[in-house]
C-alpha cells in the first residue's frame, strides 16, 4: 500500500452514508469531517 493511502482516514456519514476521505493530520487536529452534503461528522481518536 502506498504511503499516501496510509495518511487518509475514510469514514461514512451517519446521516446520509456518504463515504468521506480525510487526511489523517486534519482528522487528528480537528476531530471532525464534513461530507459532500454538508453534514458534520464527529471523529474520535482510534487506538
Tab-separated table of N, CA, C and O in Angstrom:
chain	number	residue	atom	x	y	z
A	1	UNK	N	0.857	-1.185	0.000
A	1	UNK	CA	0.000	0.000	0.000
A	1	UNK	C	0.899	1.244	0.000
A	1	UNK	O	1.791	1.359	0.817
A	2	UNK	N	0.630	2.177	-0.889
A	2	UNK	CA	1.441	3.401	-0.930
A	2	UNK	C	1.312	4.220	0.348
A	2	UNK	O	0.291	4.176	1.028
A	3	UNK	N	2.348	4.956	0.667
A	3	UNK	CA	2.374	5.792	1.872
A	3	UNK	C	1.196	6.758	1.913
A	3	UNK	O	0.620	7.003	2.961
A	4	UNK	N	0.809	7.319	0.752
A	4	UNK	CA	-0.283	8.298	0.706
A	4	UNK	C	-1.586	7.720	1.246
A	4	UNK	O	-2.342	8.400	1.921
A	5	UNK	N	-1.880	6.451	0.960
A	5	UNK	CA	-3.112	5.832	1.434
A	5	UNK	C	-3.115	5.655	2.945
A	5	UNK	O	-4.168	5.640	3.565
A	6	UNK	N	-1.939	5.517	3.556
A	6	UNK	CA	-1.856	5.350	4.999
A	6	UNK	C	-2.183	6.649	5.722
A	6	UNK	O	-2.509	6.635	6.896
A	7	UNK	N	-2.091	7.774	5.050
A	7	UNK	CA	-2.339	9.070	5.668
A	7	UNK	C	-3.756	9.570	5.417
A	7	UNK	O	-4.048	10.738	5.599
A	8	UNK	N	-4.655	8.673	4.980
A	8	UNK	CA	-6.040	9.025	4.713
A	8	UNK	C	-6.952	8.209	5.632
A	8	UNK	O	-6.772	7.006	5.800
A	9	UNK	N	-7.932	8.870	6.227
A	9	UNK	CA	-8.941	8.204	7.053
A	9	UNK	C	-10.241	8.228	6.265
A	9	UNK	O	-10.643	9.276	5.754
A	10	UNK	N	-10.898	7.080	6.136
A	10	UNK	CA	-12.170	7.024	5.423
A	10	UNK	C	-13.288	6.728	6.410
A	10	UNK	O	-13.204	5.773	7.184
A	11	UNK	N	-14.322	7.560	6.403
A	11	UNK	CA	-15.462	7.388	7.302
A	11	UNK	C	-16.751	7.510	6.497
A	11	UNK	O	-16.756	8.047	5.397
A	12	UNK	N	-17.845	7.007	7.064
A	12	UNK	CA	-19.161	7.143	6.455
A	12	UNK	C	-19.969	8.149	7.253
A	12	UNK	O	-19.960	8.132	8.485
A	13	UNK	N	-20.690	9.001	6.559
A	13	UNK	CA	-21.558	9.976	7.222
A	13	UNK	C	-22.695	9.235	7.911
A	13	UNK	O	-23.364	8.412	7.281
A	14	UNK	N	-22.952	9.507	9.192
A	14	UNK	CA	-24.035	8.813	9.893
A	14	UNK	C	-25.428	9.228	9.400
A	14	UNK	O	-26.391	8.514	9.612
A	15	UNK	N	-25.529	10.369	8.731
A	15	UNK	CA	-26.834	10.840	8.270
A	15	UNK	C	-27.198	10.342	6.873
A	15	UNK	O	-28.325	9.932	6.633
A	16	UNK	N	-26.228	10.383	5.940
A	16	UNK	CA	-26.557	10.021	4.554
A	16	UNK	C	-25.721	8.863	4.016
A	16	UNK	O	-25.884	8.462	2.878
A	17	UNK	N	-24.806	8.330	4.824
A	17	UNK	CA	-23.952	7.182	4.474
A	17	UNK	C	-22.964	7.473	3.344
A	17	UNK	O	-22.396	6.560	2.767
A	18	UNK	N	-22.736	8.736	3.031
A	18	UNK	CA	-21.740	9.117	2.030
A	18	UNK	C	-20.345	8.828	2.582
A	18	UNK	O	-20.075	9.091	3.741
A	19	UNK	N	-19.466	8.263	1.770
A	19	UNK	CA	-18.083	7.999	2.197
A	19	UNK	C	-17.275	9.292	2.094
A	19	UNK	O	-17.396	10.032	1.128
A	20	UNK	N	-16.467	9.540	3.125
A	20	UNK	CA	-15.636	10.741	3.177
A	20	UNK	C	-14.207	10.323	3.469
A	20	UNK	O	-13.959	9.523	4.368
A	21	UNK	N	-13.261	10.862	2.702
A	21	UNK	CA	-11.837	10.604	2.926
A	21	UNK	C	-11.213	11.881	3.463
A	21	UNK	O	-11.347	12.936	2.860
A	22	UNK	N	-10.562	11.756	4.622
A	22	UNK	CA	-9.985	12.908	5.308
A	22	UNK	C	-8.499	12.636	5.546
A	22	UNK	O	-8.150	11.549	5.985
A	23	UNK	N	-7.639	13.609	5.294
A	23	UNK	CA	-6.227	13.411	5.642
A	23	UNK	C	-6.088	13.156	7.148
A	23	UNK	O	-6.746	13.805	7.959
A	24	UNK	N	-5.270	12.184	7.517
A	24	UNK	CA	-5.100	11.810	8.932
A	24	UNK	C	-4.710	13.017	9.783
A	24	UNK	O	-5.203	13.197	10.890
A	25	UNK	N	-3.821	13.869	9.261
A	25	UNK	CA	-3.375	15.042	10.021
A	25	UNK	C	-4.553	15.951	10.372
A	25	UNK	O	-4.693	16.415	11.490
A	26	UNK	N	-5.458	16.189	9.417
A	26	UNK	CA	-6.628	17.037	9.659
A	26	UNK	C	-7.581	16.360	10.648
A	26	UNK	O	-8.133	17.003	11.536
A	27	UNK	N	-7.770	15.053	10.512
A	27	UNK	CA	-8.662	14.317	11.414
A	27	UNK	C	-8.155	14.391	12.854
A	27	UNK	O	-8.937	14.603	13.779
A	28	UNK	N	-6.839	14.234	13.047
A	28	UNK	CA	-6.274	14.278	14.397
A	28	UNK	C	-6.287	15.686	14.973
A	28	UNK	O	-6.343	15.868	16.180
A	29	UNK	N	-6.255	16.689	14.116
A	29	UNK	CA	-6.245	18.078	14.576
A	29	UNK	C	-7.667	18.561	14.896
A	29	UNK	O	-7.910	19.169	15.925
A	30	UNK	N	-8.631	18.271	14.001
A	30	UNK	CA	-9.987	18.835	14.128
A	30	UNK	C	-10.989	17.895	14.790
A	30	UNK	O	-11.995	18.348	15.318
A	31	UNK	N	-10.747	16.591	14.746
A	31	UNK	CA	-11.693	15.583	15.246
A	31	UNK	C	-13.085	15.753	14.655
A	31	UNK	O	-14.097	15.506	15.308
A	32	UNK	N	-13.129	16.203	13.401
A	32	UNK	CA	-14.402	16.265	12.680
A	32	UNK	C	-14.109	16.289	11.184
A	32	UNK	O	-13.011	16.603	10.749
A	33	UNK	N	-15.118	15.918	10.408
A	33	UNK	CA	-15.031	15.943	8.957
A	33	UNK	C	-16.382	16.437	8.452
A	33	UNK	O	-17.356	16.512	9.206
A	34	UNK	N	-16.442	16.763	7.168
A	34	UNK	CA	-17.705	17.209	6.581
A	34	UNK	C	-17.942	16.419	5.304
A	34	UNK	O	-17.049	16.297	4.471
A	35	UNK	N	-19.137	15.861	5.170
A	35	UNK	CA	-19.449	15.084	3.977
A	35	UNK	C	-19.815	16.041	2.834
A	35	UNK	O	-20.072	17.229	3.069
A	36	UNK	N	-19.866	15.542	1.596
A	36	UNK	CA	-20.191	16.397	0.457
A	36	UNK	C	-21.586	17.036	0.555
A	36	UNK	O	-21.852	18.044	-0.085
A	37	UNK	N	-22.457	16.459	1.383
A	37	UNK	CA	-23.806	17.006	1.548
A	37	UNK	C	-23.895	18.026	2.682
A	37	UNK	O	-24.969	18.493	3.025
A	38	UNK	N	-22.743	18.341	3.295
A	38	UNK	CA	-22.702	19.386	4.313
A	38	UNK	C	-22.914	18.922	5.736
A	38	UNK	O	-22.934	19.738	6.648
A	39	UNK	N	-23.065	17.618	5.949
A	39	UNK	CA	-23.233	17.108	7.316
A	39	UNK	C	-21.890	17.063	8.019
A	39	UNK	O	-20.888	16.685	7.423
A	40	UNK	N	-21.865	17.434	9.291
A	40	UNK	CA	-20.635	17.351	10.078
A	40	UNK	C	-20.533	15.965	10.697
A	40	UNK	O	-21.489	15.456	11.268
A	41	UNK	N	-19.359	15.352	10.579
A	41	UNK	CA	-19.117	14.010	11.099
A	41	UNK	C	-18.127	14.129	12.266
A	41	UNK	O	-16.971	14.478	12.042
A	42	UNK	N	-18.575	13.869	13.482
A	42	UNK	CA	-17.625	13.896	14.606
A	42	UNK	C	-16.709	12.683	14.542
A	42	UNK	O	-17.134	11.583	14.211
A	43	UNK	N	-15.440	12.896	14.822
A	43	UNK	CA	-14.456	11.806	14.818
A	43	UNK	C	-13.928	11.617	16.234
A	43	UNK	O	-13.886	12.548	17.013
A	44	UNK	N	-13.518	10.394	16.538
A	44	UNK	CA	-12.903	10.100	17.820
A	44	UNK	C	-11.525	9.522	17.557
A	44	UNK	O	-11.253	8.990	16.482
A	45	UNK	N	-10.662	9.596	18.529
A	45	UNK	CA	-9.308	9.087	18.375
A	45	UNK	C	-9.340	7.564	18.436
A	45	UNK	O	-9.896	6.985	19.363
A	46	UNK	N	-8.744	6.915	17.438
A	46	UNK	CA	-8.658	5.454	17.415
A	46	UNK	C	-7.411	5.007	18.145
A	46	UNK	O	-6.397	5.691	18.120
A	47	UNK	N	-7.484	3.865	18.789
A	47	UNK	CA	-6.327	3.315	19.495
A	47	UNK	C	-5.378	2.656	18.519
A	47	UNK	O	-5.732	2.113	17.553
